[in-house]
PDB file of C-alpha atoms in Angstrom:
ATOM      1  CA  MET A   1      -0.043  -0.016   0.094  1.00 59.00           C
ATOM      2  CA  ALA A   2       2.772   2.411   0.953  1.00 59.00           C
ATOM      3  CA  THR A   3       4.477   1.517  -2.180  1.00 61.00           C
ATOM      4  CA  ARG A   4       1.374   2.434  -4.123  1.00 59.00           C
ATOM      5  CA  ILE A   5       1.031   5.781  -2.281  1.00 62.00           C
ATOM      6  CA  ALA A   6       4.604   6.534  -3.129  1.00 57.00           C
ATOM      7  CA  ALA A   7       4.016   5.533  -6.798  1.00 55.00           C
ATOM      8  CA  ILE A   8       0.887   7.854  -7.110  1.00 58.00           C
ATOM      9  CA  CYS A   9       2.875  10.819  -5.698  1.00 57.00           C
ATOM     10  CA  CYS A  10       5.512  10.278  -8.075  1.00 54.00           C
ATOM     11  CA  LEU A  11       3.184  10.335 -10.958  1.00 51.00           C
ATOM     12  CA  LEU A  12       1.443  13.449  -9.626  1.00 52.00           C
ATOM     13  CA  LEU A  13       4.673  15.141  -9.608  1.00 56.00           C
ATOM     14  CA  ALA A  14       5.724  13.793 -12.839  1.00 55.00           C
ATOM     15  CA  MET A  15       2.817  15.996 -14.307  1.00 49.00           C
ATOM     16  CA  PHE A  16       4.315  19.041 -12.629  1.00 52.00           C
ATOM     17  CA  ALA A  17       8.148  18.193 -12.877  1.00 53.00           C
ATOM     18  CA  VAL A  18      10.579  19.849 -15.595  1.00 51.00           C
ATOM     19  CA  PRO A  19      11.453  17.411 -18.568  1.00 54.00           C
ATOM     20  CA  ALA A  20      14.904  15.668 -18.055  1.00 50.00           C
ATOM     21  CA  VAL A  21      17.375  17.624 -20.005  1.00 50.00           C
ATOM     22  CA  PRO A  22      21.141  16.871 -20.800  1.00 48.00           C
ATOM     23  CA  ALA A  23      23.767  17.514 -17.932  1.00 49.00           C
ATOM     24  CA  GLN A  24      25.075  20.838 -19.465  1.00 57.00           C
ATOM     25  CA  ALA A  25      21.502  22.329 -19.376  1.00 53.00           C
ATOM     26  CA  ALA A  26      20.344  24.791 -16.720  1.00 64.00           C
ATOM     27  CA  ALA A  27      19.498  23.362 -13.388  1.00 80.00           C
ATOM     28  CA  LYS A  28      15.893  22.010 -12.788  1.00 84.00           C
ATOM     29  CA  THR A  29      13.296  23.712 -10.515  1.00 85.00           C
ATOM     30  CA  VAL A  30      10.766  21.907  -8.604  1.00 82.00           C
ATOM     31  CA  TYR A  31       7.440  23.477  -8.820  1.00 82.00           C
ATOM     32  CA  ILE A  32       4.921  22.767  -5.786  1.00 80.00           C
ATOM     33  CA  PRO A  33       1.598  24.259  -6.600  1.00 82.00           C
ATOM     34  CA  SER A  34       0.765  26.974  -4.022  1.00 82.00           C
ATOM     35  CA  ARG A  35      -2.839  25.727  -3.569  1.00 83.00           C
ATOM     36  CA  TRP A  36      -1.273  22.303  -2.311  1.00 78.00           C
ATOM     37  CA  ALA A  37      -0.317  23.918   0.860  1.00 71.00           C
ATOM     38  CA  SER A  38      -3.231  26.569   0.967  1.00 79.00           C
ATOM     39  CA  THR A  39      -6.287  24.073   0.338  1.00 80.00           C
ATOM     40  CA  GLY A  40      -4.706  20.704   1.669  1.00 75.00           C
ATOM     41  CA  GLU A  41      -5.532  19.108  -1.761  1.00 79.00           C
ATOM     42  CA  VAL A  42      -2.355  17.109  -1.522  1.00 79.00           C
ATOM     43  CA  PRO A  43      -0.844  16.643   2.033  1.00 74.00           C
ATOM     44  CA  TRP A  44       2.545  18.164   1.083  1.00 77.00           C
ATOM     45  CA  ALA A  45       5.296  19.128   3.650  1.00 85.00           C
ATOM     46  CA  ALA A  46       8.878  19.866   3.175  1.00 87.00           C
ATOM     47  CA  GLU A  47       9.973  17.169   5.723  1.00 93.00           C
ATOM     48  CA  ARG A  48       8.138  14.621   4.011  1.00 93.00           C
ATOM     49  CA  THR A  49      10.025  15.171   0.594  1.00 93.00           C
ATOM     50  CA  ARG A  50      13.186  13.408  -0.779  1.00 95.00           C
ATOM     51  CA  GLU A  51      14.706  14.354  -4.368  1.00 93.00           C
ATOM     52  CA  SER A  52      16.817  12.720  -6.652  1.00 92.00           C
ATOM     53  CA  ALA A  53      18.516  14.299  -9.812  1.00 89.00           C
ATOM     54  CA  ASN A  54      15.331  13.964 -11.704  1.00 89.00           C
ATOM     55  CA  PHE A  55      12.444  13.076  -9.357  1.00 91.00           C
ATOM     56  CA  ILE A  56      10.891  14.394  -6.370  1.00 91.00           C
ATOM     57  CA  LEU A  57       9.146  12.130  -4.000  1.00 93.00           C
ATOM     58  CA  LEU A  58       6.388  13.307  -1.629  1.00 91.00           C
ATOM     59  CA  TRP A  59       4.343  11.188   1.012  1.00 92.00           C
ATOM     60  CA  GLY A  60       1.599  11.666   3.510  1.00 89.00           C
ATOM     61  CA  ASP A  61       1.800  12.108   7.271  1.00 90.00           C
ATOM     62  CA  ARG A  62       0.808   8.483   8.015  1.00 92.00           C
ATOM     63  CA  SER A  63       4.596   7.549   6.978  1.00 94.00           C
ATOM     64  CA  GLY A  64       6.062  10.163   9.310  1.00 94.00           C
ATOM     65  CA  THR A  65       9.186  12.188   8.301  1.00 95.00           C
ATOM     66  CA  ASP A  66      11.156   8.960   8.200  1.00 96.00           C
ATOM     67  CA  PRO A  67       9.165   6.386   6.235  1.00 96.00           C
ATOM     68  CA  ARG A  68      11.764   3.533   6.940  1.00 97.00           C
ATOM     69  CA  ASN A  69      10.481   3.533  10.556  1.00 97.00           C
ATOM     70  CA  ALA A  70       6.967   4.040   9.897  1.00 96.00           C
ATOM     71  CA  PRO A  71       4.049   1.663  10.707  1.00 96.00           C
ATOM     72  CA  SER A  72       4.525  -1.577   8.437  1.00 95.00           C
ATOM     73  CA  ALA A  73       1.502  -0.702   6.405  1.00 95.00           C
ATOM     74  CA  TYR A  74       3.015   2.809   5.595  1.00 95.00           C
ATOM     75  CA  ARG A  75       6.727   1.734   5.623  1.00 96.00           C
ATOM     76  CA  PHE A  76       9.012   2.246   2.570  1.00 96.00           C
ATOM     77  CA  ASP A  77      12.747   3.379   1.635  1.00 97.00           C
ATOM     78  CA  PRO A  78      12.642   6.868  -0.238  1.00 97.00           C
ATOM     79  CA  ALA A  79      16.139   6.296  -1.483  1.00 97.00           C
ATOM     80  CA  ASP A  80      15.205   2.903  -2.708  1.00 97.00           C
ATOM     81  CA  ILE A  81      12.186   4.363  -4.935  1.00 96.00           C
ATOM     82  CA  LEU A  82      14.162   7.348  -6.054  1.00 96.00           C
ATOM     83  CA  SER A  83      16.700   4.888  -7.175  1.00 95.00           C
ATOM     84  CA  GLN A  84      14.270   2.835  -9.010  1.00 94.00           C
ATOM     85  CA  LEU A  85      12.693   5.603 -10.760  1.00 94.00           C
ATOM     86  CA  GLU A  86      16.181   6.899 -11.865  1.00 93.00           C
ATOM     87  CA  ASN A  87      17.078   3.645 -13.367  1.00 92.00           C
ATOM     88  CA  LEU A  88      13.676   3.123 -15.128  1.00 91.00           C
ATOM     89  CA  ALA A  89      13.146   6.661 -16.330  1.00 86.00           C
ATOM     90  CA  PHE A  90      16.248   6.399 -18.795  1.00 79.00           C
ATOM     91  CA  GLN A  91      15.911   2.768 -19.922  1.00 77.00           C
ATOM     92  CA  TYR A  92      13.697   3.558 -22.437  1.00 66.00           C
TER      93      TYR A  92
END
């Protein structure tokens, strides 16, 4: 379940992410819609966020600030998910 939640968050972010560009291009910018914070539409908080070179991962409060130590139903490793996303993104 937690892996599905993390995957859904990644997919949502992919809609707002800056496309992948060659390394010599300008730095990427993460865009977080202001309405996420003001409306609670997405339970976003900076302390529940991790980034890789090409992805940002957000998760809800049930996994806490360190989801590796969350209750088993909500436990996951953000570094592992980001690593898998990086590997998959550039295979195709």
